[in-house]
PDB file of C-alpha atoms and ligand atoms in Angstrom:
ATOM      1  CA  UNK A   1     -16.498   4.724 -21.336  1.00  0.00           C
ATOM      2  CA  UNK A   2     -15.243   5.716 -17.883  1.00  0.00           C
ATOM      3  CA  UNK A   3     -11.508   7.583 -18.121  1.00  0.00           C
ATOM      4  CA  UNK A   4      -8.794   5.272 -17.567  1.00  0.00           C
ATOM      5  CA  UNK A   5      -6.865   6.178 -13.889  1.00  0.00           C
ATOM      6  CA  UNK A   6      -3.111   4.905 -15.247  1.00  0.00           C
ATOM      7  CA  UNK A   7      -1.570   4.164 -12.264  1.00  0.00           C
ATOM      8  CA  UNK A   8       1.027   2.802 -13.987  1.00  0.00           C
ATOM      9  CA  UNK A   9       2.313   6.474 -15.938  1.00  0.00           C
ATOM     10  CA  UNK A  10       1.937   8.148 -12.384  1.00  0.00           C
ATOM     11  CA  UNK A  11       3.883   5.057 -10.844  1.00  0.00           C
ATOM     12  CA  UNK A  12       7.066   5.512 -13.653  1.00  0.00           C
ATOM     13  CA  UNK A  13       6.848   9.340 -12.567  1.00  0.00           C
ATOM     14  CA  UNK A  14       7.419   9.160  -9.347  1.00  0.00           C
ATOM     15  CA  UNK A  15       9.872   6.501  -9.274  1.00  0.00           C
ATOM     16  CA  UNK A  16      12.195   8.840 -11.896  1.00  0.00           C
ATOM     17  CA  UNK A  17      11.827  11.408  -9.132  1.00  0.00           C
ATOM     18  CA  UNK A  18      12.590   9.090  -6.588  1.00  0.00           C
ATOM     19  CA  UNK A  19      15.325   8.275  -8.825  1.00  0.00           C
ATOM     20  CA  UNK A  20      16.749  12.107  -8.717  1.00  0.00           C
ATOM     21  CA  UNK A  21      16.022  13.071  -5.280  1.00  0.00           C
ATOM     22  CA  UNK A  22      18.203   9.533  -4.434  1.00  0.00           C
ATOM     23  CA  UNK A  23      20.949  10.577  -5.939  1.00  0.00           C
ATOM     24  CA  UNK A  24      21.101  14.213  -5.071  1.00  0.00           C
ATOM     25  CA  UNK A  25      21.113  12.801  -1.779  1.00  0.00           C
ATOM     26  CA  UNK A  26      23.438   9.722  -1.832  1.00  0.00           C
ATOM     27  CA  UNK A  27      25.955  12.658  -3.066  1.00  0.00           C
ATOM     28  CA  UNK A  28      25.285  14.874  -0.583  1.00  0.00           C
ATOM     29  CA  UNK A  29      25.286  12.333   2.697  1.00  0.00           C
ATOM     30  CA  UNK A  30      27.485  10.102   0.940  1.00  0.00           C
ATOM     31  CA  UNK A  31      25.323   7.149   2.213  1.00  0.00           C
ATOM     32  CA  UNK A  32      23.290   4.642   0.363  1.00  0.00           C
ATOM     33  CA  UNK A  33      18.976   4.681   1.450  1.00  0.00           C
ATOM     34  CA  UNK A  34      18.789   1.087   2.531  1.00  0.00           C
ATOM     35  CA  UNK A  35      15.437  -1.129   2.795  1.00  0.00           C
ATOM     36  CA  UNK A  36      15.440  -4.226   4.435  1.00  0.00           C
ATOM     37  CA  UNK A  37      12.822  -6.606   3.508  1.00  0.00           C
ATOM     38  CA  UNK A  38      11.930  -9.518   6.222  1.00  0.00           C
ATOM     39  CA  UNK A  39      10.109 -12.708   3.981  1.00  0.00           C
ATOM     40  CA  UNK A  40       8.805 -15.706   6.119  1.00  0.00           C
ATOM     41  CA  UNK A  41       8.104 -18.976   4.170  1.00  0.00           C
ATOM     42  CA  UNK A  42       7.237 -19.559   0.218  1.00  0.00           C
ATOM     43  CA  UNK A  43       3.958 -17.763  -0.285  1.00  0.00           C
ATOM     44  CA  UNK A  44       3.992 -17.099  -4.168  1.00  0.00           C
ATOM     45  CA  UNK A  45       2.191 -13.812  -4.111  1.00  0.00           C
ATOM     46  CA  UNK A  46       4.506 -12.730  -1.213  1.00  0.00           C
ATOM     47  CA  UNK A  47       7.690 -13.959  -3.074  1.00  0.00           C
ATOM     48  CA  UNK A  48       6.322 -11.810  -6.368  1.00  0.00           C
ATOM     49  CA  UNK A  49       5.727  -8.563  -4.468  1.00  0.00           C
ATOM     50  CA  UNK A  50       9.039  -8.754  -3.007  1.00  0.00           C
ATOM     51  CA  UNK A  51      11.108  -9.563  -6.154  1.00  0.00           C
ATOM     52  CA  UNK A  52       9.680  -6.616  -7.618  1.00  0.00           C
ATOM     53  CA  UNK A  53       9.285  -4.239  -4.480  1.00  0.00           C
ATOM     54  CA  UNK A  54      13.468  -5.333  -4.945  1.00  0.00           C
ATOM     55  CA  UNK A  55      13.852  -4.118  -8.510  1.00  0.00           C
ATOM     56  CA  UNK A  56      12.193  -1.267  -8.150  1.00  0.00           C
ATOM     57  CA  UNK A  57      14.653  -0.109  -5.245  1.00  0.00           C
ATOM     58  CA  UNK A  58      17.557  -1.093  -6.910  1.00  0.00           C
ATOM     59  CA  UNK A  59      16.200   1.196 -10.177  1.00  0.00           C
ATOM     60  CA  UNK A  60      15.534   3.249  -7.935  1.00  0.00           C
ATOM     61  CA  UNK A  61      19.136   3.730  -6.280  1.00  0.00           C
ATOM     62  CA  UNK A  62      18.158   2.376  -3.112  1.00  0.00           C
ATOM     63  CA  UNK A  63      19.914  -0.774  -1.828  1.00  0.00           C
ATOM     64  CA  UNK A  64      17.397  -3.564  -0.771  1.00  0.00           C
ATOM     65  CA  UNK A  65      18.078  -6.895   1.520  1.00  0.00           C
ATOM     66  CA  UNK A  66      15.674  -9.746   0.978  1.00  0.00           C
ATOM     67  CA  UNK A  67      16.041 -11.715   4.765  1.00  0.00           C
ATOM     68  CA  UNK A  68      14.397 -14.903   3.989  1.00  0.00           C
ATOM     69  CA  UNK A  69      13.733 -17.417   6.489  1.00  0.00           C
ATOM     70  CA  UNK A  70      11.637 -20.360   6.912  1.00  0.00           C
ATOM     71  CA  UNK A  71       8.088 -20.536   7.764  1.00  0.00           C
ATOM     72  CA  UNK A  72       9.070 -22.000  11.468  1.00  0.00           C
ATOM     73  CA  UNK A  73      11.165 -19.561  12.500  1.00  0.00           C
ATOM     74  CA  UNK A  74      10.543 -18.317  16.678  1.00  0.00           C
ATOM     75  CA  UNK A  75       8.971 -15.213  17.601  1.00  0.00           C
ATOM     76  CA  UNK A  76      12.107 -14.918  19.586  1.00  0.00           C
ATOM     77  CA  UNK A  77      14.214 -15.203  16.896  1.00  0.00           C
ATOM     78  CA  UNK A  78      12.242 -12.997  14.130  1.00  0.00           C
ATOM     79  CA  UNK A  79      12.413 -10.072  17.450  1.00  0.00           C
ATOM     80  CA  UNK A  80      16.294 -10.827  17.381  1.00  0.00           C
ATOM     81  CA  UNK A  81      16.212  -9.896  13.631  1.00  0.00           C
ATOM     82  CA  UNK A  82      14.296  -7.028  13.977  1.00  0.00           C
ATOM     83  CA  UNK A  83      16.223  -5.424  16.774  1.00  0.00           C
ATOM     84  CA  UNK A  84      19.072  -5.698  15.234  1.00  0.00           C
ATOM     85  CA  UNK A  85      17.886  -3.998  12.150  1.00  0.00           C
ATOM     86  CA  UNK A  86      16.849  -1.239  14.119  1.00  0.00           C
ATOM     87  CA  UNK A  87      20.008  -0.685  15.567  1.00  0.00           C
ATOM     88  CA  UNK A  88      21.608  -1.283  12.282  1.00  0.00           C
ATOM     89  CA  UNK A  89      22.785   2.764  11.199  1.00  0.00           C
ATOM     90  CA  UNK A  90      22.830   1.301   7.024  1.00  0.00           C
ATOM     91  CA  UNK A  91      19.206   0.489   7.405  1.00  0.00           C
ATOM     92  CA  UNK A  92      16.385   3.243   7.042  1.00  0.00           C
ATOM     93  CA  UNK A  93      13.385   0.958   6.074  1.00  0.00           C
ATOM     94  CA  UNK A  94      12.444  -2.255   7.304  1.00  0.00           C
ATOM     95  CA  UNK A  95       9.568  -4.223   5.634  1.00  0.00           C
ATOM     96  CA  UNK A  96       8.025  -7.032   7.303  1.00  0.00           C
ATOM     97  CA  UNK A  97       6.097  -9.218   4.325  1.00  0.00           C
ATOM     98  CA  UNK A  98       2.587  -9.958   5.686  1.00  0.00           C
ATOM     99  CA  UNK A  99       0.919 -12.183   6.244  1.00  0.00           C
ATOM    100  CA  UNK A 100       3.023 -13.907   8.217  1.00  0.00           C
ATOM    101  CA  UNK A 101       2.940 -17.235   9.841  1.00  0.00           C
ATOM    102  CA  UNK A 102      -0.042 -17.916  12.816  1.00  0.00           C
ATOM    103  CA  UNK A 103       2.278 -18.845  15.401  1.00  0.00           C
ATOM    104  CA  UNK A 104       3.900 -15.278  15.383  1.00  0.00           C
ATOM    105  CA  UNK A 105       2.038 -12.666  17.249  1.00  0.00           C
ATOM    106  CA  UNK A 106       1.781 -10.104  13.956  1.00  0.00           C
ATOM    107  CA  UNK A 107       0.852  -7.335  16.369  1.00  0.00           C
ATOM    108  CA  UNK A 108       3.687  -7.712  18.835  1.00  0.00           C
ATOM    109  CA  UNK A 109       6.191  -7.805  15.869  1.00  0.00           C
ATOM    110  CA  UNK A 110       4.996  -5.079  13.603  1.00  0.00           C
ATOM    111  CA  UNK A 111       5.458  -3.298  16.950  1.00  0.00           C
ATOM    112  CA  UNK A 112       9.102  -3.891  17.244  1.00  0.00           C
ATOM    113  CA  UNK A 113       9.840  -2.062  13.981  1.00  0.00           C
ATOM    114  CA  UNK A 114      11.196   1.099  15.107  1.00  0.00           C
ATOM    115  CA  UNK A 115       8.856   3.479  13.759  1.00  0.00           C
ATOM    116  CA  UNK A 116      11.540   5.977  12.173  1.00  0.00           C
ATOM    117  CA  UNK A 117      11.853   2.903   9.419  1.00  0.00           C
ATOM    118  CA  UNK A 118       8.339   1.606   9.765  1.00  0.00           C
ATOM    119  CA  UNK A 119       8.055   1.961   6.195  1.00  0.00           C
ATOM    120  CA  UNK A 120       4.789   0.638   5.658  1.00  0.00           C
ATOM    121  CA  UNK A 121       3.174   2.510   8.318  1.00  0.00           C
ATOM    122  CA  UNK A 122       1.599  -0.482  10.008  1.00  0.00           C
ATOM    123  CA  UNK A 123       2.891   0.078  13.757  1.00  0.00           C
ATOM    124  CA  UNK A 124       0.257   1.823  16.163  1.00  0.00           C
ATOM    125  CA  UNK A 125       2.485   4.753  16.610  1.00  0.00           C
ATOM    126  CA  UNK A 126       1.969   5.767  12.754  1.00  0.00           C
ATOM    127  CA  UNK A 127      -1.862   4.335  12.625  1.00  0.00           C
ATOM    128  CA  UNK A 128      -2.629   6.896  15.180  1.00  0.00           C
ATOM    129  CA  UNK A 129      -0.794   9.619  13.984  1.00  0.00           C
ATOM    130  CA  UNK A 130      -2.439   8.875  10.821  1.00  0.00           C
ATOM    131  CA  UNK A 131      -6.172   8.523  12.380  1.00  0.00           C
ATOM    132  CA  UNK A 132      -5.356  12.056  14.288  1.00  0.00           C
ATOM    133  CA  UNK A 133      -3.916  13.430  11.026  1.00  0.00           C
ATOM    134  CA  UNK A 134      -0.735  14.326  12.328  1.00  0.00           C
ATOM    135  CA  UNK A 135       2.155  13.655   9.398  1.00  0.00           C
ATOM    136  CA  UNK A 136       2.591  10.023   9.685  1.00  0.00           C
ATOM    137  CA  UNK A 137       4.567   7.214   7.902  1.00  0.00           C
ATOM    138  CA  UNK A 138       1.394   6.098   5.573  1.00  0.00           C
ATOM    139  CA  UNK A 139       0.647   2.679   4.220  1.00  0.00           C
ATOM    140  CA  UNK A 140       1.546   2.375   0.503  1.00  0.00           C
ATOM    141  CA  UNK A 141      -1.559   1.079  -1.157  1.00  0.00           C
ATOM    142  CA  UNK A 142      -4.233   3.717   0.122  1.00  0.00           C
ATOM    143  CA  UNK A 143      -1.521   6.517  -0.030  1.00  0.00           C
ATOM    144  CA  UNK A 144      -0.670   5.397  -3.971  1.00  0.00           C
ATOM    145  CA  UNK A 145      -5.010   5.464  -3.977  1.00  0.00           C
ATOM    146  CA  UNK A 146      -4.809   9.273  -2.987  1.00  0.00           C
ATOM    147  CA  UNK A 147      -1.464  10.242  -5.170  1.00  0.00           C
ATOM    148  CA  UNK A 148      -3.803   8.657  -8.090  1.00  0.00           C
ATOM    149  CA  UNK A 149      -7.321  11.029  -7.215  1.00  0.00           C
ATOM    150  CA  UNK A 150      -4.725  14.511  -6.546  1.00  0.00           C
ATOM    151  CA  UNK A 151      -2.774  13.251 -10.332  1.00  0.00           C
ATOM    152  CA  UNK A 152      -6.577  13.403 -12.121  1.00  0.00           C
ATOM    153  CA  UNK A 153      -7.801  16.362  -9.878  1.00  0.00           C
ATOM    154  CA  UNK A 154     -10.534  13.915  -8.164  1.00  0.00           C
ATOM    155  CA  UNK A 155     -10.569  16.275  -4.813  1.00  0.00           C
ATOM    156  CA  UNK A 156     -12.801  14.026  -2.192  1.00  0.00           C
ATOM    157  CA  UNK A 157     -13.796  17.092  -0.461  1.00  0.00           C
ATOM    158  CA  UNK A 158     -17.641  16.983   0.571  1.00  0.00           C
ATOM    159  CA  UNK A 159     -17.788  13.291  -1.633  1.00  0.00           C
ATOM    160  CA  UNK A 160     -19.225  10.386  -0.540  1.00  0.00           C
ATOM    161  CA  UNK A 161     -16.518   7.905  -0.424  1.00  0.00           C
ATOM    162  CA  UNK A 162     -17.352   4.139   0.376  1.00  0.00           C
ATOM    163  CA  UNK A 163     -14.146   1.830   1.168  1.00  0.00           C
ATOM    164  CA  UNK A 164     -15.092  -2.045   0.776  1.00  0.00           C
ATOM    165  CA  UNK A 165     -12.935  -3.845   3.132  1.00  0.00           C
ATOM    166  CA  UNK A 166     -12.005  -2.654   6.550  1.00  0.00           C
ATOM    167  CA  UNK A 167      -8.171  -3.856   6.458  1.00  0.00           C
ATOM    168  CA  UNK A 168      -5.033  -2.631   8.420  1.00  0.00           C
ATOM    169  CA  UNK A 169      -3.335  -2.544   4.960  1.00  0.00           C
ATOM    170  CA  UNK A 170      -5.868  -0.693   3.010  1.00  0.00           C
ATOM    171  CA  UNK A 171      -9.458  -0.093   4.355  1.00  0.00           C
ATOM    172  CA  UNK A 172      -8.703   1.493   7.951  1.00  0.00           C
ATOM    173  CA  UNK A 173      -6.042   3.803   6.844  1.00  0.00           C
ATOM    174  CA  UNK A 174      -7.873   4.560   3.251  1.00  0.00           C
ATOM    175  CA  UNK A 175     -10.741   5.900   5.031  1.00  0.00           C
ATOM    176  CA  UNK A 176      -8.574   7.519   7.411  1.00  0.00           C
ATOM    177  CA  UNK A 177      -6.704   9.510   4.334  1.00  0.00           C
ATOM    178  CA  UNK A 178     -10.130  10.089   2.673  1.00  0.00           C
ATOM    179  CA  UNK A 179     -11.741  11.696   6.153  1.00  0.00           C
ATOM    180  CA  UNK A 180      -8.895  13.632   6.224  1.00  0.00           C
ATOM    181  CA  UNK A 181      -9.656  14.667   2.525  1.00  0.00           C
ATOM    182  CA  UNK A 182     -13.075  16.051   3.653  1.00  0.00           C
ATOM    183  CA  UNK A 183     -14.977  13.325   2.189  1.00  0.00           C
ATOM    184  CA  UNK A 184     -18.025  11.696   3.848  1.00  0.00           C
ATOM    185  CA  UNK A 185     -16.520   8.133   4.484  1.00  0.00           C
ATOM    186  CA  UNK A 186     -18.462   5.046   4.501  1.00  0.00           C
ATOM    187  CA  UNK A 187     -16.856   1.133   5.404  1.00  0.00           C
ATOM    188  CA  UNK A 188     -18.611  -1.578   4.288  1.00  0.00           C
ATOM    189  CA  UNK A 189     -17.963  -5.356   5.144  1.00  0.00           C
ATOM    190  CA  UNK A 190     -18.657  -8.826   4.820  1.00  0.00           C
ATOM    191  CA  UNK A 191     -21.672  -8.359   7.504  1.00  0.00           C
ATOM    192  CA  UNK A 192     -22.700  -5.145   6.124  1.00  0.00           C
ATOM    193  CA  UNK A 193     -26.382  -5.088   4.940  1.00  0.00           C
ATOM    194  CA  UNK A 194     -27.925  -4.380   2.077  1.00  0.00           C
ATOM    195  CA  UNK A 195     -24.968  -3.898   0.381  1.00  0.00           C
ATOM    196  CA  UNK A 196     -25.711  -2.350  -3.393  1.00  0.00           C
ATOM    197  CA  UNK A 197     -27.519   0.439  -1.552  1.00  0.00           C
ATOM    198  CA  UNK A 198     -24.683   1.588   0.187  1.00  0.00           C
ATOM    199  CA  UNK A 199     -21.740   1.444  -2.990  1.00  0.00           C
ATOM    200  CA  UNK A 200     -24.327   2.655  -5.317  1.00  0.00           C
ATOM    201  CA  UNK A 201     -24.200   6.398  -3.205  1.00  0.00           C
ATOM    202  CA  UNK A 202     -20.466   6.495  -3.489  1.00  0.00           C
ATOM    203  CA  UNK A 203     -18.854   9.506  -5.816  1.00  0.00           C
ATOM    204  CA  UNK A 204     -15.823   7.501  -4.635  1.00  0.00           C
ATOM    205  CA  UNK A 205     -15.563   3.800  -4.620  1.00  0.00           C
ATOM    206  CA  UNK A 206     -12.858   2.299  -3.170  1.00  0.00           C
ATOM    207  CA  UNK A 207     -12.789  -1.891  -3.147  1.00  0.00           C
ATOM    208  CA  UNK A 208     -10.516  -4.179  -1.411  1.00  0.00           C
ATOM    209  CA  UNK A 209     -12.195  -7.237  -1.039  1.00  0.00           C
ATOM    210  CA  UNK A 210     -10.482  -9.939  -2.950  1.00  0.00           C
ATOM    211  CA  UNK A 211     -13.279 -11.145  -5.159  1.00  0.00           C
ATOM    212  CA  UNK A 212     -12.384 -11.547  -8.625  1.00  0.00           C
ATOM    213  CA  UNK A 213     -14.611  -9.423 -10.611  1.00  0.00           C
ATOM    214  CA  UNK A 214     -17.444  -9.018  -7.562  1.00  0.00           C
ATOM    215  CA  UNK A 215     -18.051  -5.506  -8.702  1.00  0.00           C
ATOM    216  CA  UNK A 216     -20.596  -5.150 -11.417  1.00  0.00           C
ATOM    217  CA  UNK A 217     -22.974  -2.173 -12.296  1.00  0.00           C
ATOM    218  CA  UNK A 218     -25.793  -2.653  -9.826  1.00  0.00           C
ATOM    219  CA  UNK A 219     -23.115  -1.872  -7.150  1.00  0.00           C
ATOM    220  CA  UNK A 220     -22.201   1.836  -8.643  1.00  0.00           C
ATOM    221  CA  UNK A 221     -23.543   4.791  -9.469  1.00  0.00           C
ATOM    222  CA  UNK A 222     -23.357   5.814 -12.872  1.00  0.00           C
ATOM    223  CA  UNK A 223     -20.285   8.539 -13.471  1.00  0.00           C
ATOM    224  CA  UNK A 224     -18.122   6.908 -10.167  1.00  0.00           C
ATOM    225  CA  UNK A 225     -14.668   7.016  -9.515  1.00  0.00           C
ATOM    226  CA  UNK A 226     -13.847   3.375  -9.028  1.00  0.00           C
ATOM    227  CA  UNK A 227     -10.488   1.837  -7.435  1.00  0.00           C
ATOM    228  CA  UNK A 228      -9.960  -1.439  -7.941  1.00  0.00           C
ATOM    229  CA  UNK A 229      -6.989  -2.519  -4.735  1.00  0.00           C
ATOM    230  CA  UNK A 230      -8.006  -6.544  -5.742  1.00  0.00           C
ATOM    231  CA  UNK A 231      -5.861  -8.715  -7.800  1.00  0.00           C
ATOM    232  CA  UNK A 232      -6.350 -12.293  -8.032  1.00  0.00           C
ATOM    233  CA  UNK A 233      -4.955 -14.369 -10.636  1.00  0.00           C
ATOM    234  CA  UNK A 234      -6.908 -16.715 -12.367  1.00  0.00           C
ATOM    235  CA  UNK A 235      -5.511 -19.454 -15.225  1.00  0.00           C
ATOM    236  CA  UNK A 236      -2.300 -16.836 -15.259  1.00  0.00           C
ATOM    237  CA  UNK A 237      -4.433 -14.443 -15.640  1.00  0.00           C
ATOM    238  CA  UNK A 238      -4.954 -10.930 -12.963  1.00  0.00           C
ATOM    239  CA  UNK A 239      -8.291  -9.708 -12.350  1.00  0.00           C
ATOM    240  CA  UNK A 240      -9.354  -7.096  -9.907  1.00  0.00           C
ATOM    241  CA  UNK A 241     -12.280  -7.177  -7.708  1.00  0.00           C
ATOM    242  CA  UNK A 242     -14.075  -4.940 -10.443  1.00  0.00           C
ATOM    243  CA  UNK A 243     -15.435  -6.225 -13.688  1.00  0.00           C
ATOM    244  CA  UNK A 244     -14.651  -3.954 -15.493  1.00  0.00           C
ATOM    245  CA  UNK A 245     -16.156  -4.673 -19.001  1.00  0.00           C
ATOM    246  CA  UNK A 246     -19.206  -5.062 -17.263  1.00  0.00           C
ATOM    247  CA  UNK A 247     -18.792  -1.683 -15.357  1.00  0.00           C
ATOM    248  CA  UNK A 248     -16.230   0.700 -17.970  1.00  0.00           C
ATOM    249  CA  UNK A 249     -19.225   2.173 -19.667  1.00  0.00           C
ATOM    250  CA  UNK A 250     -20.925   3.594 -16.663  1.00  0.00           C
ATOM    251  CA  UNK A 251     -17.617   4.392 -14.496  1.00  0.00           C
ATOM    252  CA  UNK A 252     -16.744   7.858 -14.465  1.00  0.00           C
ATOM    253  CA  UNK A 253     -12.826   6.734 -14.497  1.00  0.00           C
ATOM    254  CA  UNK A 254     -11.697   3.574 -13.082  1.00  0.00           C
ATOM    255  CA  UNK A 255      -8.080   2.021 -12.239  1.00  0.00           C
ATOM    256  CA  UNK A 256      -6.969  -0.947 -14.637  1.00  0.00           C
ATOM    257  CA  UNK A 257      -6.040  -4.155 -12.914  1.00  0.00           C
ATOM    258  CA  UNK A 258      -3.052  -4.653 -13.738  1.00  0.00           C
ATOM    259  CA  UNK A 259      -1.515  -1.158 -14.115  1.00  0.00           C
ATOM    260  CA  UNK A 260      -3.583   0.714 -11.553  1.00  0.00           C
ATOM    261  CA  UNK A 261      -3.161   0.603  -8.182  1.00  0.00           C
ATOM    262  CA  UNK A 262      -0.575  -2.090  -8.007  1.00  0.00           C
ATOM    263  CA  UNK A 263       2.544   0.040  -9.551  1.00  0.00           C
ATOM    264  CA  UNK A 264       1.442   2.851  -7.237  1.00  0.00           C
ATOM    265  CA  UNK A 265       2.186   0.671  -4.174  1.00  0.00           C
ATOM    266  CA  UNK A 266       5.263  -0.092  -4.881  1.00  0.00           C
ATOM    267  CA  UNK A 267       6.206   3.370  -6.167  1.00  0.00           C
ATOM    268  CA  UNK A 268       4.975   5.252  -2.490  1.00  0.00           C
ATOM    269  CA  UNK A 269       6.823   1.937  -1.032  1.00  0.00           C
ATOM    270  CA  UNK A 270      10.153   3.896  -2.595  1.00  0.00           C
ATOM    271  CA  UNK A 271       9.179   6.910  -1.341  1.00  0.00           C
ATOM    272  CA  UNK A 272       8.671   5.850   1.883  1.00  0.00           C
ATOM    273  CA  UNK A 273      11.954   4.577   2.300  1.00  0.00           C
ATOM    274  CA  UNK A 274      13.592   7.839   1.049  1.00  0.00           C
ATOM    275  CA  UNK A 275      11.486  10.040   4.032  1.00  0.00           C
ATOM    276  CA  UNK A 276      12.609   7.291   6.721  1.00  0.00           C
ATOM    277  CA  UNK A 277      16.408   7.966   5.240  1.00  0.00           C
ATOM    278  CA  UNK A 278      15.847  11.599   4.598  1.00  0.00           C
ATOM    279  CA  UNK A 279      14.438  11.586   8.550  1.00  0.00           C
ATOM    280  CA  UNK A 280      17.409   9.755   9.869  1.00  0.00           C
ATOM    281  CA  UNK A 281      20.296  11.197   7.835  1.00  0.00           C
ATOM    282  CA  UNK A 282      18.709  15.471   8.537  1.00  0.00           C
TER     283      UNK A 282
HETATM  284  N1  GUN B   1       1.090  -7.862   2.145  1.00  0.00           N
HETATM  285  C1  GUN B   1       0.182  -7.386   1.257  1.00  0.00           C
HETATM  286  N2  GUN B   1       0.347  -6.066   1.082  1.00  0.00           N
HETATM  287  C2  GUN B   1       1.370  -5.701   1.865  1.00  0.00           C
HETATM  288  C3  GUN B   1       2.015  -4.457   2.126  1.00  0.00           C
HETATM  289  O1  GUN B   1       1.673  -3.391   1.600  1.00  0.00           O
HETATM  290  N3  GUN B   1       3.038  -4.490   2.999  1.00  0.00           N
HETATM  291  C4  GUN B   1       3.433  -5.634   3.610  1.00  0.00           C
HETATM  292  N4  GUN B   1       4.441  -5.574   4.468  1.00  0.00           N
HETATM  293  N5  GUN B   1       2.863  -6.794   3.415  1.00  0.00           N
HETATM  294  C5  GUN B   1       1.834  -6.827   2.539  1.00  0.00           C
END
C-alpha cells in the first residue's frame, strides 16, 4: 500500500501559521489583509470553492468580500469593478472565480488585476516570472502540489515528472515549478499518443484531467508518487481522476481525493493573500 500524501494535516498547518503570522501583523500595521473575491453567475462548484476559500480567510484572520454578480454582466462593467479594486488601499488580493462567462474576454480581464494582488498568479506578468523562475505570485493548486512533495521529502531533482493536463491553472505552471525543481518534465494531453507509455516512466505523476477515476495501474509505474488535482462528484460522492483502490497497492504514496490536494489550494490561496498584503503594507 502506497503512503498516504495528507494534504489535509499539511493544509491545517499552514493555515495555523497563516493564522499567527496574520495577527502578528494586523498588530503591527494595524490593518486588516483583505481578499476580494469576484463570482460571476451560479456555477455550483464555483459557489462551493468560494464559500469555503471564504471561511478559511475569515479563520484565518483575513477579511474576505464575495462580489457576486450575474452571469450577464459587461466586460465594461466587470473592468469597472476591477479597477476600482485595484485602487482600493483595504484590498491586497483580488480573486477572479474562473471560469467565467464566454462573452468576457478571460485574458483581457485576468490582465486588469493589478499584479501586486494577483493572488492566483494567473496574469502574464506572474506566468512569466514564474516560467523564467524569477519569485513570482504562484498559482495555488500546483504550488500546494510542491508544499505537499518538500512536507514528505519527495525532492523532484533529476525525476521524471509527467503532468496530465496542460492548464493555465495547474498543468503549465506545475511543470513550470517542477522544471524549476530539476526534474525532467513531461506534458501529456488529450492528443498525446500512446499514452500509458509515457505516465508509466513517471517517478512523479501529476494528473489534472477531470476523469473520474481514469487512472488505473497500467498507467503507472510501480512505487510512483501520484497526485490526484481531479475531483468530480458523482451521486454526492468526490472522486479524483485516480482510482485509487485499483492503484493504492502499487503507488509509492498517493494524495486522497478528498483531503489531498484540494485543502492545499485553498491553504497557499491564504498565503498568497498574506505576501500580496505583506508586499503592499513593507
Ligand atoms: N477555478 C478553478 N480553480 C480555480 C483557481 O484556483 N482560481 C480561480 N480563480 N478560479 C478557479
Amino acid at each position: 500500500m502506497g503512503k498516504i500524501l495528507d494534504g489535509k494535516a499539511l493544509a491545517k498547518k499552514i493555515r495555523s501559521k497563516v493564522k499567527t503570522e496574520t495577527a502578528e501583523l494586523v498588530e503591527k500595521y494595524n490593518l486588516i489583509p483583505h481578499l476580494a473575491v469576484i463570482l460571476i453567475g451560479n456555477d455550483p462548484a464555483s459557489e462551493t470553492y468560494v464559500a469555503s476559500k471564504e471561511r478559511a480567510s475569515k479563520r484565518a484572520g483575513i477579511k474576505s468580500t464575495i462580489i457576486k454578480k450575474s452571469p450577464d454582466i459587461s466586460e465594461k462593467k466587470l473592468i469597472k469593478i476591477i479597477e476600482e479594486l485595484n485602487q482600493d488601499n483595504s484590498v491586497h488580493g483580488i480573486l477572479l472565480q474562473l471560469p467565467i462567462p464566454k462573452h468576457i474576454d478571460s485574458e483581457k480581464v485576468i490582465n486588469m488585476i493589478d499584479p501586486k494582488k494577483d493572488v492566483d498568479g494567473f496574469s502574464n506578468y506572474h506566468v512569466a516570472r514564474l516560467n523564467k523562475g524569477l519569485d513570482a505570485l504562484v498559482p495555488c493548486t500546483p504550488l500546494g502540489i510542491m508544499e505537499i512533495l518538500s512536507e514528505y521529502n519527495i525532492n523532484p531533482e533529476g525525476k521524471h515528472a509527467v503532468v496530465m493536463g496542460r492548464s493555465q491553472i495547474v498543468g503549465k505552471p506545475m511543470a513550470s515549478l517542477l522544471l524549476k525543481a530539476n526534474a525532467t518534465v513531461t506534458i501529456t494531453h488529450s492528443r498525446t499518443k500512446d499514452l500509458t507509455s509515457i505516465t508509466k516512466q513517471a517517478d512523479i505523476l501529476v494528473v489534472a484531467v477531470g476523469k473520474a477515476k481514469m487512472i488505473d495501474k497500467k498507467y503507472i509505474k510501480p512505487g510512483a508518487v501520484l497526485i490526484d488535482v481531479g475531483i468530480s462528484r458523482i451521486d454526492g460522492k468526490l472522486y479524483g481522476d485516480i482510482d485509487f483502490e485499483n492503484v493504492k497497492e502499487e503507488a509509492g504514496y498517493i494524495t486522497p481525493v478528498p483531503g489531498g490536494v484540494g485543502p492545499m489550494t485553498i491553504a497557499m490561496l491564504l498565503q498568497n493573500t498574506l505576501k500580496c498584503y505583506k508586499n503592499i503594507v513593507q
